[in-house]
């Protein structure tokens, strides 16, 4: 009882902070190397993440969501963003009619990754998603790096999807040019000079709705998702009714850009699957996480994968791939069909509503990510506050809504879509690696620790063989001997690891079967799909990585040092005070675990 009371008091007690004078700031910066060594690999236990860290937000999020809410949230989060944003572009320029195969490849990778997410989210039903999973496994910096990339992915993809909303809404009103509702400004760089005010208005409206209540937002989403799925069925039937199977092989065959184009397309359309991870961020608001999360995450991925493939096939059967327009592809296809022009307007209406539902879910998830990063004090702590009456992270919701609206006003879809895929795939790679690490390395005190070296060596070798396979594929002409050698090596390494390294029993109520094969396959596919993205997107991603690393070194590490380490230094004084009252002081490791992977 004394230990529980101490943990609760530590979670909510204010932290004494030094006076922020210029000399204090300089002194803190001079200690950056020392603090980095102490903080980078600091981990929290799942129990601390569930209780002590969560209490920092003040009020709890309200547990009102059921499994069907999660399925609807996952489906809505993926459907609008994916099929209406990426399908036409990828079919026209990258994959041809075989774009449906690109969706299958990306869907398999997403399903494997979703299984890793599910086990973590059942064990730790917190709003932090990948940030929390990585922080309890690999330490503070890896968790922060993954969380920052997830936030980047959400903000950029939501901005891009909001701009697509403007295109389809203009089609709904019978406007022929999808870009006509944007205001072009001379003097701004190309790609940033078309101002999109309807997209900004939509994002701000959704932000206000999300500040009010999660459950009411979910009810609206369920209604919109049911309508959206019915609408998808109507569009699929209409496309096939007006289509011709010959369009799938004309003018240059099913895969005019070859197998390389199909797999390159898979890397681009992967952005269509990012909505499912927002389901895991709802974990603090679910009534029965161990039952609802597996159904919600895996079920939404399977449903959306099937719909994506059917929609892609339907579009390419109705119109040859080289005639598909990049903007508002489905509406434009119907407007070119004699007697079906009205259907283009209907598609514009349905697509607009689907995109609204997708944004609703994605913005719901992004605020909860930032809320938990704020709890860890890696960003300003006021972003972690949960409003006591609405039970929503209102500060994080407003802040990210403004950021998303600002980007949606300027940035063109082409600029952000590939960078979003890089961030998504990297985080999914890290989560799969974290699951293997937790299942094969014993963590804890009292000597109950196993060496992490075999597991880390396996992850290193698996990554190296995945990179070797990918490079063999990407080189001009393809080196088939390299594909065979590195592919066989990846399978052999995984098989040896499976037989030689003992596995811990999962503490979660739901666990990934046949470990480590699903997580290893997720790592392999994530690396492979990342290589299909263009160099310019990687350069932008490197700049973003440098920025967030610098932010961590200059702000995050010092903020968490004062929030966590100073509490530990004060503990002897707390213990002495408590001992004067006849109560024992709990050991320091009850507060913080420091583990280097």
Coordinates of C-alpha atoms in Angstrom, one line a residue:
X1 CA 0.0 0.0 0.0
X2 CA 2.8 2.4 0.9
X3 CA 4.5 1.7 -2.5
X4 CA 1.3 2.3 -4.4
X5 CA 0.6 5.5 -2.6
X6 CA 4.2 6.7 -3.4
X7 CA 3.8 5.9 -7.1
X8 CA 0.5 7.8 -7.2
X9 CA 2.1 10.8 -5.5
X10 CA 5.1 10.7 -7.8
X11 CA 2.8 10.6 -10.9
X12 CA 0.9 13.7 -9.9
X13 CA 3.3 15.7 -7.7
X14 CA 4.6 18.9 -9.4
X15 CA 8.3 18.8 -10.3
X16 CA 10.6 21.4 -9.0
X17 CA 12.2 23.2 -11.9
X18 CA 15.3 25.3 -11.9
X19 CA 15.0 29.0 -12.6
X20 CA 15.3 29.4 -16.4
X21 CA 18.0 32.1 -16.5
X22 CA 20.4 32.3 -19.4
X23 CA 23.2 30.8 -17.3
X24 CA 20.9 27.9 -16.3
X25 CA 20.1 27.2 -20.0
X26 CA 23.8 27.3 -20.9
X27 CA 24.7 25.0 -18.0
X28 CA 22.0 22.5 -19.1
X29 CA 23.2 22.6 -22.7
X30 CA 26.8 21.9 -21.6
X31 CA 25.5 18.8 -19.8
X32 CA 23.8 17.5 -23.0
X33 CA 26.2 14.6 -23.7
X34 CA 25.9 13.4 -20.1
X35 CA 22.2 13.6 -20.1
X36 CA 21.9 11.8 -23.5
X37 CA 23.9 8.9 -22.1
X38 CA 21.5 8.7 -19.1
X39 CA 18.2 9.2 -20.9
X40 CA 18.4 7.6 -24.4
X41 CA 17.8 4.1 -23.2
X42 CA 15.6 4.8 -20.2
X43 CA 12.5 2.6 -20.3
X44 CA 9.2 2.4 -18.5
X45 CA 7.5 -0.8 -17.6
X46 CA 4.1 -1.5 -19.2
X47 CA 2.5 -1.2 -15.7
X48 CA 4.0 2.3 -15.3
X49 CA 2.9 3.3 -18.8
X50 CA -0.6 2.2 -17.9
X51 CA -0.9 3.9 -14.5
X52 CA 1.8 6.3 -13.4
X53 CA 2.4 8.0 -16.8
X54 CA -1.2 8.1 -17.8
X55 CA -2.1 10.0 -14.6
X56 CA -0.1 12.9 -15.7
X57 CA -2.8 14.0 -18.0
X58 CA -5.1 14.7 -15.1
X59 CA -8.5 13.4 -16.0
X60 CA -8.9 9.9 -17.6
X61 CA -10.2 9.4 -21.1
X62 CA -13.7 8.0 -21.0
X63 CA -14.0 4.2 -21.8
X64 CA -17.0 4.1 -24.1
X65 CA -15.9 2.4 -27.3
X66 CA -16.9 -1.1 -28.4
X67 CA -15.4 -3.5 -31.0
X68 CA -17.7 -2.3 -33.7
X69 CA -16.6 1.3 -33.0
X70 CA -13.0 0.2 -33.7
X71 CA -13.9 -1.6 -36.9
X72 CA -15.7 1.5 -38.2
X73 CA -12.9 3.7 -37.1
X74 CA -10.3 1.6 -38.8
X75 CA -12.3 1.2 -42.0
X76 CA -13.1 4.9 -42.1
X77 CA -9.5 5.9 -41.4
X78 CA -8.2 3.9 -44.4
X79 CA -10.9 4.0 -47.1
X80 CA -11.2 7.7 -47.9
X81 CA -7.5 8.4 -47.8
X82 CA -6.5 5.4 -49.9
X83 CA -8.6 4.6 -52.8
X84 CA -9.4 8.2 -53.8
X85 CA -6.0 9.7 -53.2
X86 CA -3.5 7.1 -54.6
X87 CA -5.3 4.6 -56.9
X88 CA -5.5 6.8 -60.1
X89 CA -2.0 8.2 -59.7
X90 CA -0.4 4.9 -59.2
X91 CA -2.4 3.2 -62.0
X92 CA -1.5 5.9 -64.5
X93 CA 2.2 6.4 -63.7
X94 CA 3.6 3.4 -61.8
X95 CA 1.7 0.1 -61.9
X96 CA -0.8 0.2 -64.7
X97 CA -3.9 -2.1 -64.3
X98 CA -1.9 -4.3 -61.9
X99 CA -2.4 -1.6 -59.2
X100 CA -4.7 -4.1 -57.5
X101 CA -1.7 -6.4 -57.0
X102 CA 0.2 -3.4 -55.5
X103 CA -2.7 -3.1 -53.0
X104 CA -2.5 -6.9 -52.2
X105 CA 1.3 -6.6 -51.5
X106 CA 0.8 -3.5 -49.3
X107 CA -2.2 -5.1 -47.6
X108 CA -0.2 -8.3 -46.6
X109 CA 2.5 -6.1 -45.1
X110 CA -0.1 -4.0 -43.3
X111 CA -1.8 -7.1 -41.9
X112 CA 1.5 -8.5 -40.6
X113 CA 2.3 -5.2 -39.0
X114 CA -1.2 -4.9 -37.5
X115 CA -0.7 -8.2 -35.7
X116 CA 2.4 -6.8 -34.0
X117 CA 0.4 -3.7 -33.1
X118 CA -2.4 -5.8 -31.7
X119 CA -0.3 -7.7 -29.2
X120 CA 1.3 -4.5 -27.9
X121 CA -2.0 -2.7 -27.7
X122 CA -3.7 -5.6 -25.7
X123 CA -0.8 -5.7 -23.3
X124 CA -0.6 -1.9 -22.9
X125 CA -4.0 -0.3 -23.7
X126 CA -2.7 3.3 -23.7
X127 CA -3.2 6.1 -26.2
X128 CA 0.5 6.2 -27.1
X129 CA 0.5 3.6 -29.8
X130 CA 3.9 3.0 -31.4
X131 CA 5.5 5.6 -29.2
X132 CA 4.6 3.7 -26.0
X133 CA 5.5 0.3 -27.5
X134 CA 8.9 1.5 -28.6
X135 CA 9.6 3.4 -25.4
X136 CA 9.0 0.5 -23.1
X137 CA 11.2 -1.8 -25.4
X138 CA 14.1 0.2 -26.8
X139 CA 14.1 3.3 -24.6
X140 CA 13.2 6.9 -24.7
X141 CA 15.0 8.1 -27.9
X142 CA 13.7 5.3 -30.1
X143 CA 10.2 5.8 -28.8
X144 CA 10.5 9.6 -29.4
X145 CA 11.9 9.0 -32.9
X146 CA 9.0 6.7 -33.8
X147 CA 6.4 8.9 -32.2
X148 CA 7.7 12.0 -34.1
X149 CA 7.6 10.1 -37.4
X150 CA 4.0 8.9 -36.7
X151 CA 3.0 12.5 -36.0
X152 CA 4.7 13.7 -39.2
X153 CA 2.9 11.0 -41.1
X154 CA -0.5 11.9 -39.7
X155 CA -0.2 15.7 -40.2
X156 CA 1.2 15.4 -43.8
X157 CA -1.3 12.7 -44.9
X158 CA -4.3 14.5 -43.4
X159 CA -3.2 17.7 -45.2
X160 CA -2.9 15.8 -48.5
X161 CA -6.3 14.1 -48.0
X162 CA -8.0 17.4 -47.1
X163 CA -6.8 18.8 -50.4
X164 CA -8.2 15.8 -52.3
X165 CA -11.5 16.6 -50.6
X166 CA -11.6 19.9 -52.4
X167 CA -11.1 18.2 -55.7
X168 CA -14.0 15.7 -55.2
X169 CA -16.3 18.3 -53.7
X170 CA -15.8 20.5 -56.8
X171 CA -16.7 17.4 -58.9
X172 CA -19.9 16.9 -56.8
X173 CA -21.0 20.4 -57.8
X174 CA -20.3 19.6 -61.5
X175 CA -17.1 21.6 -61.9
X176 CA -15.0 20.0 -64.7
X177 CA -11.6 21.2 -63.4
X178 CA -10.8 19.6 -60.0
X179 CA -8.3 22.3 -59.2
X180 CA -10.5 25.2 -60.0
X181 CA -11.5 25.9 -56.3
X182 CA -7.9 26.6 -55.4
X183 CA -6.4 30.1 -55.5
X184 CA -3.0 30.3 -57.3
X185 CA -0.6 32.9 -56.0
X186 CA 2.2 34.3 -58.1
X187 CA 5.6 34.5 -56.3
X188 CA 5.3 31.2 -54.4
X189 CA 7.3 28.1 -55.4
X190 CA 5.6 25.6 -57.6
X191 CA 3.8 23.0 -55.6
X192 CA 3.2 25.5 -52.8
X193 CA 1.4 28.2 -54.8
X194 CA -2.2 26.8 -55.0
X195 CA -4.0 27.8 -51.8
X196 CA -6.7 25.5 -50.7
X197 CA -9.2 27.3 -48.4
X198 CA -12.0 24.6 -48.4
X199 CA -9.4 22.1 -47.1
X200 CA -8.5 24.4 -44.3
X201 CA -12.1 25.0 -43.4
X202 CA -12.8 21.2 -43.3
X203 CA -9.8 20.6 -40.9
X204 CA -10.8 23.3 -38.5
X205 CA -14.4 22.1 -38.4
X206 CA -13.3 18.5 -37.6
X207 CA -10.9 19.8 -35.0
X208 CA -13.8 21.5 -33.2
X209 CA -15.9 18.3 -33.3
X210 CA -13.0 16.2 -31.9
X211 CA -12.6 18.7 -29.0
X212 CA -16.2 18.0 -27.9
X213 CA -16.4 14.2 -27.4
X214 CA -14.8 11.0 -28.7
X215 CA -18.0 8.9 -28.4
X216 CA -20.2 11.3 -30.3
X217 CA -17.5 11.6 -32.9
X218 CA -17.4 7.8 -33.1
X219 CA -21.2 7.6 -33.6
X220 CA -21.0 10.1 -36.4
X221 CA -18.2 8.0 -37.9
X222 CA -20.1 4.7 -37.7
X223 CA -23.0 6.2 -39.6
X224 CA -20.7 7.7 -42.2
X225 CA -18.7 4.5 -42.6
X226 CA -21.9 2.4 -43.2
X227 CA -22.9 4.8 -45.9
X228 CA -19.4 4.8 -47.3
X229 CA -19.2 1.0 -47.6
X230 CA -22.6 1.0 -49.4
X231 CA -21.4 3.7 -51.6
X232 CA -18.2 1.7 -52.5
X233 CA -20.4 -1.2 -53.4
X234 CA -22.5 1.0 -55.8
X235 CA -19.3 2.4 -57.4
X236 CA -17.8 -1.0 -57.9
X237 CA -21.0 -2.4 -59.5
X238 CA -21.3 0.7 -61.7
X239 CA -17.7 0.5 -62.8
X240 CA -17.8 -3.2 -63.7
X241 CA -21.2 -2.6 -65.5
X242 CA -19.6 0.0 -67.7
X243 CA -16.2 -1.7 -67.9
X244 CA -14.5 -4.0 -70.4
X245 CA -12.1 -6.7 -69.3
X246 CA -10.0 -5.9 -72.3
X247 CA -9.0 -2.6 -70.7
X248 CA -7.1 -4.6 -68.1
X249 CA -4.7 -5.8 -70.8
X250 CA -4.7 -2.9 -73.2
X251 CA -2.8 -1.1 -74.4
X252 CA 0.3 -2.7 -73.0
X253 CA -0.8 -5.6 -70.8
X254 CA -1.8 -6.1 -67.2
X255 CA 1.6 -4.9 -65.9
X256 CA 2.9 -2.4 -68.5
X257 CA 5.7 -1.2 -66.1
X258 CA 6.7 -4.8 -65.2
X259 CA 7.0 -6.4 -61.8
X260 CA 9.2 -3.5 -60.6
X261 CA 6.3 -1.1 -61.3
X262 CA 3.9 -3.3 -59.3
X263 CA 6.2 -3.4 -56.3
X264 CA 7.1 0.3 -56.6
X265 CA 3.3 1.0 -56.6
X266 CA 3.0 -1.1 -53.4
X267 CA 5.4 1.3 -51.6
X268 CA 3.3 4.3 -52.7
X269 CA -0.1 2.9 -51.9
X270 CA 1.0 1.8 -48.5
X271 CA 0.0 5.2 -47.3
X272 CA -3.6 4.0 -47.8
X273 CA -3.2 1.6 -44.8
X274 CA -2.0 4.1 -42.1
X275 CA -5.5 4.5 -40.7
X276 CA -5.5 1.2 -38.8
X277 CA -2.8 2.2 -36.3
X278 CA -5.0 5.0 -35.1
X279 CA -7.3 2.3 -33.7
X280 CA -4.5 1.4 -31.2
X281 CA -4.5 5.0 -30.0
X282 CA -8.1 4.5 -28.9
X283 CA -7.0 1.8 -26.4
X284 CA -7.6 4.0 -23.3
X285 CA -11.2 4.6 -24.4
X286 CA -12.2 0.9 -25.1
X287 CA -14.4 -1.0 -22.6
X288 CA -12.8 -4.4 -23.3
X289 CA -9.4 -3.9 -25.0
X290 CA -8.4 -7.6 -25.1
X291 CA -11.5 -8.6 -27.1
X292 CA -12.1 -5.4 -29.1
X293 CA -8.6 -4.5 -30.3
X294 CA -7.8 -7.7 -32.2
X295 CA -11.2 -7.6 -34.0
X296 CA -11.0 -3.8 -34.6
X297 CA -7.4 -3.8 -36.0
X298 CA -7.2 -7.0 -38.1
X299 CA -10.9 -6.8 -39.2
X300 CA -10.6 -3.3 -40.5
X301 CA -7.4 -4.1 -42.5
X302 CA -9.0 -7.2 -44.1
X303 CA -12.2 -5.3 -45.1
X304 CA -10.3 -2.4 -46.5
X305 CA -7.9 -4.6 -48.5
X306 CA -10.7 -6.4 -50.2
X307 CA -12.5 -3.1 -51.1
X308 CA -9.2 -1.5 -52.3
X309 CA -8.6 -4.4 -54.7
X310 CA -12.1 -4.3 -56.1
X311 CA -12.1 -0.6 -56.5
X312 CA -8.7 -0.7 -58.3
X313 CA -9.9 -3.4 -60.7
X314 CA -13.2 -1.6 -61.3
X315 CA -11.5 1.6 -62.3
X316 CA -9.0 0.0 -64.6
X317 CA -11.7 -2.1 -66.3
X318 CA -13.8 1.0 -67.0
X319 CA -11.0 3.1 -68.5
X320 CA -7.5 2.3 -69.9
X321 CA -4.8 3.0 -67.4
X322 CA -3.1 5.6 -69.7
X323 CA -6.4 7.7 -69.8
X324 CA -6.9 7.8 -66.0
X325 CA -6.5 11.3 -64.6
X326 CA -4.4 11.9 -61.5
X327 CA -6.9 14.2 -59.9
X328 CA -10.4 12.9 -58.8
X329 CA -9.8 9.8 -60.9
X330 CA -13.2 8.1 -60.3
X331 CA -15.3 11.1 -60.9
X332 CA -13.4 12.0 -64.0
X333 CA -13.8 8.4 -65.4
X334 CA -17.6 8.5 -65.1
X335 CA -17.8 12.0 -66.6
X336 CA -16.2 10.6 -69.8
X337 CA -18.8 7.8 -70.1
X338 CA -21.8 8.6 -72.3
X339 CA -25.0 8.7 -70.2
X340 CA -23.1 8.4 -66.9
X341 CA -21.9 11.9 -66.3
X342 CA -24.4 12.2 -63.4
X343 CA -22.5 9.4 -61.7
X344 CA -19.4 11.5 -61.6
X345 CA -21.3 14.0 -59.4
X346 CA -22.5 11.2 -57.2
X347 CA -19.0 9.8 -56.8
X348 CA -17.8 13.3 -55.9
X349 CA -20.4 13.5 -53.1
X350 CA -19.6 10.0 -51.8
X351 CA -15.8 10.5 -52.0
X352 CA -16.1 13.8 -50.1
X353 CA -18.0 12.2 -47.3
X354 CA -15.5 9.3 -47.2
X355 CA -12.6 11.7 -46.9
X356 CA -14.3 13.5 -44.1
X357 CA -14.7 10.2 -42.2
X358 CA -11.1 9.3 -42.9
X359 CA -9.9 12.7 -41.6
X360 CA -12.1 12.4 -38.5
X361 CA -10.4 9.1 -37.5
X362 CA -6.8 10.2 -38.4
X363 CA -7.1 13.5 -36.5
X364 CA -8.6 11.6 -33.6
X365 CA -5.5 9.4 -33.5
X366 CA -2.9 12.1 -34.0
X367 CA -4.0 14.1 -31.0
X368 CA -3.7 11.0 -28.7
X369 CA -0.2 10.3 -30.0
X370 CA 0.9 13.9 -29.1
X371 CA -0.9 13.7 -25.8
X372 CA 1.2 10.7 -24.7
X373 CA 4.4 12.2 -26.0
X374 CA 3.5 15.2 -23.9
X375 CA 3.0 13.0 -20.8
X376 CA 6.6 11.8 -21.3
X377 CA 7.6 15.5 -21.4
X378 CA 9.4 15.1 -24.7
X379 CA 7.2 18.1 -25.9
X380 CA 5.7 20.8 -23.8
X381 CA 3.6 19.3 -21.0
X382 CA 0.5 21.4 -21.7
X383 CA -0.1 19.2 -24.8
X384 CA -0.7 16.2 -22.5
X385 CA -3.7 17.8 -20.7
X386 CA -7.1 16.0 -21.0
X387 CA -10.2 18.1 -20.5
X388 CA -12.1 16.9 -17.4
X389 CA -15.6 17.3 -18.8
X390 CA -15.1 16.1 -22.4
X391 CA -12.3 13.5 -21.7
X392 CA -10.4 14.6 -24.8
X393 CA -6.8 15.8 -25.2
X394 CA -8.1 19.2 -26.2
X395 CA -4.7 21.1 -26.4
X396 CA -3.1 18.5 -28.6
X397 CA -6.2 18.4 -30.8
X398 CA -6.2 22.1 -31.4
X399 CA -2.4 22.4 -31.9
X400 CA -2.3 19.6 -34.5
X401 CA -5.4 20.9 -36.2
X402 CA -3.7 24.2 -36.8
X403 CA -0.5 22.5 -38.1
X404 CA -2.5 20.3 -40.4
X405 CA -4.6 23.2 -41.7
X406 CA -1.4 25.3 -42.4
X407 CA 0.2 22.5 -44.5
X408 CA -3.1 21.8 -46.3
X409 CA -3.3 25.5 -47.3
X410 CA 0.0 25.3 -49.3
X411 CA 1.5 21.9 -49.9
X412 CA 0.6 19.8 -53.0
X413 CA -0.1 16.1 -52.7
X414 CA 2.9 15.0 -54.7
X415 CA 5.3 16.6 -52.3
X416 CA 4.1 14.8 -49.1
X417 CA 2.7 11.4 -50.2
X418 CA 5.9 9.5 -50.5
X419 CA 7.5 11.0 -47.4
X420 CA 4.4 9.8 -45.5
X421 CA 5.0 6.3 -46.7
X422 CA 8.7 6.4 -45.6
X423 CA 7.7 7.4 -42.0
X424 CA 4.9 4.8 -41.9
X425 CA 7.1 1.9 -43.0
X426 CA 9.9 2.9 -40.7
X427 CA 7.7 2.9 -37.7
X428 CA 6.1 -0.4 -38.6
X429 CA 9.6 -1.8 -39.0
X430 CA 10.5 -0.6 -35.5
X431 CA 7.3 -2.0 -34.0
X432 CA 7.9 -5.5 -35.5
X433 CA 11.5 -5.4 -34.2
X434 CA 10.3 -4.3 -30.7
X435 CA 7.8 -7.2 -30.6
X436 CA 10.6 -9.7 -31.4
X437 CA 12.8 -8.1 -28.7
X438 CA 10.1 -8.3 -26.0
X439 CA 9.2 -11.9 -26.9
X440 CA 12.8 -13.2 -26.8
X441 CA 14.6 -11.0 -24.2
X442 CA 13.6 -11.3 -20.6
X443 CA 13.3 -7.9 -19.0
X444 CA 13.0 -7.1 -15.3
X445 CA 14.9 -6.9 -12.1
X446 CA 16.0 -9.6 -9.6
X447 CA 18.3 -11.3 -12.0
X448 CA 15.4 -12.2 -14.3
X449 CA 17.2 -10.8 -17.4
X450 CA 18.5 -12.6 -20.4
X451 CA 21.2 -11.3 -22.8
X452 CA 19.8 -9.3 -25.6
X453 CA 22.7 -10.0 -27.9
X454 CA 21.3 -13.0 -29.8
X455 CA 18.1 -11.1 -30.5
X456 CA 19.8 -7.9 -31.5
X457 CA 22.2 -9.9 -33.8
X458 CA 19.2 -11.6 -35.4
X459 CA 17.5 -8.2 -36.0
X460 CA 20.7 -6.8 -37.5
X461 CA 21.2 -9.8 -39.8
X462 CA 17.6 -9.8 -40.9
X463 CA 17.7 -6.1 -41.7
X464 CA 21.0 -6.6 -43.6
X465 CA 19.6 -9.5 -45.7
X466 CA 16.5 -7.5 -46.4
X467 CA 18.6 -4.5 -47.6
X468 CA 20.7 -6.9 -49.7
X469 CA 17.6 -8.4 -51.3
X470 CA 16.1 -5.0 -51.9
X471 CA 19.3 -3.6 -53.5
X472 CA 19.5 -6.7 -55.8
X473 CA 16.0 -6.0 -56.9
X474 CA 16.5 -2.3 -57.4
X475 CA 19.7 -2.4 -59.5
X476 CA 19.1 -2.1 -63.2
X477 CA 18.2 -5.5 -64.7
X478 CA 18.0 -7.1 -61.3
X479 CA 20.6 -9.5 -59.9
X480 CA 18.7 -12.8 -59.6
X481 CA 21.5 -14.5 -57.9
X482 CA 21.4 -11.8 -55.2
X483 CA 17.6 -12.2 -54.8
X484 CA 18.0 -15.9 -54.3
X485 CA 21.0 -15.6 -52.0
X486 CA 19.6 -12.9 -49.7
X487 CA 16.1 -14.3 -49.7
X488 CA 17.3 -17.8 -48.7
X489 CA 19.6 -16.2 -46.1
X490 CA 16.7 -14.3 -44.5
X491 CA 14.6 -17.5 -44.2
X492 CA 17.6 -19.4 -42.8
X493 CA 18.5 -16.8 -40.3
X494 CA 14.9 -16.7 -39.0
X495 CA 14.7 -20.5 -38.9
X496 CA 17.9 -20.7 -36.9
X497 CA 16.8 -18.0 -34.5
X498 CA 13.4 -19.7 -34.0
X499 CA 15.0 -23.0 -33.1
X500 CA 18.0 -21.8 -31.0
X501 CA 16.7 -18.9 -29.0
X502 CA 14.1 -19.6 -26.3
X503 CA 10.9 -17.6 -26.5
X504 CA 9.2 -15.9 -23.5
X505 CA 5.6 -16.5 -23.0
X506 CA 3.6 -13.4 -24.0
X507 CA 2.0 -11.6 -21.0
X508 CA -0.8 -10.2 -23.3
X509 CA -4.2 -11.8 -23.5
X510 CA -3.8 -12.0 -27.3
X511 CA -0.5 -12.8 -28.9
X512 CA 0.9 -13.1 -32.5
X513 CA 1.0 -16.8 -33.5
X514 CA 4.0 -18.6 -35.1
X515 CA 6.5 -16.1 -33.8
X516 CA 9.0 -14.9 -35.0
X517 CA 7.9 -15.5 -38.6
X518 CA 5.1 -12.9 -38.9
X519 CA 7.2 -10.1 -37.3
X520 CA 10.2 -11.1 -39.4
X521 CA 8.1 -11.0 -42.5
X522 CA 6.9 -7.6 -41.5
X523 CA 10.4 -6.3 -41.1
X524 CA 11.5 -7.8 -44.5
X525 CA 8.5 -6.2 -46.4
X526 CA 8.8 -2.8 -44.7
X527 CA 12.5 -2.6 -45.8
X528 CA 11.7 -3.8 -49.3
X529 CA 8.8 -1.3 -49.8
X530 CA 10.8 1.6 -48.4
X531 CA 13.3 1.1 -51.2
X532 CA 10.6 1.7 -53.8
X533 CA 10.3 5.4 -52.8
X534 CA 12.1 8.1 -54.8
X535 CA 15.4 9.6 -53.6
X536 CA 14.0 13.1 -53.2
X537 CA 11.5 11.8 -50.6
X538 CA 14.4 10.2 -48.7
X539 CA 16.3 13.5 -48.7
X540 CA 13.3 15.3 -47.2
X541 CA 13.0 12.5 -44.6
X542 CA 16.7 12.8 -43.7
X543 CA 16.2 16.6 -43.1
X544 CA 13.1 15.8 -40.9
X545 CA 15.1 13.2 -38.9
X546 CA 17.9 15.7 -38.3
X547 CA 15.4 18.2 -37.1
X548 CA 13.6 15.9 -34.6
X549 CA 17.0 14.6 -33.3
X550 CA 18.2 18.1 -32.7
X551 CA 14.9 18.9 -30.9
X552 CA 15.4 15.9 -28.7
X553 CA 19.0 16.9 -27.9
X554 CA 18.2 20.5 -27.2
X555 CA 14.8 20.2 -25.5
X556 CA 13.5 16.6 -25.0
X557 CA 16.4 15.2 -23.1
X558 CA 16.6 18.2 -20.7
X559 CA 12.9 18.3 -20.1
X560 CA 12.7 14.6 -19.2
X561 CA 15.9 14.9 -17.2
X562 CA 14.3 17.5 -14.9
X563 CA 11.0 15.7 -14.9
X564 CA 12.3 12.2 -14.1
X565 CA 15.9 12.3 -12.8
X566 CA 15.4 15.1 -10.4
X567 CA 12.5 13.1 -8.8
X568 CA 14.9 10.2 -8.2
X569 CA 17.5 12.6 -6.7
X570 CA 14.8 13.8 -4.3
X571 CA 13.8 10.3 -3.4
X572 CA 16.3 9.9 -0.4
X573 CA 14.7 13.0 1.1
X574 CA 11.2 11.6 0.6
X575 CA 12.3 8.3 2.1
X576 CA 13.8 10.0 5.1
X577 CA 10.6 11.9 5.6
X578 CA 8.5 8.8 5.3
X579 CA 10.7 6.8 7.6
X580 CA 10.2 9.4 10.3
X581 CA 6.5 8.4 10.2
X582 CA 7.3 4.7 10.4
X583 CA 6.7 3.9 6.7
X584 CA 9.3 2.3 4.5
X585 CA 10.5 4.0 1.4
X586 CA 10.1 2.1 -1.9
X587 CA 13.1 1.2 -3.9
X588 CA 14.1 3.6 -6.7
X589 CA 13.6 0.9 -9.4
X590 CA 9.9 1.0 -8.7
X591 CA 9.9 4.3 -10.4
X592 CA 12.2 3.9 -13.3
X593 CA 14.0 1.1 -15.2
X594 CA 17.1 1.8 -17.2
X595 CA 17.8 -0.9 -19.8
X596 CA 20.1 -0.6 -22.7
X597 CA 18.9 -2.9 -25.5

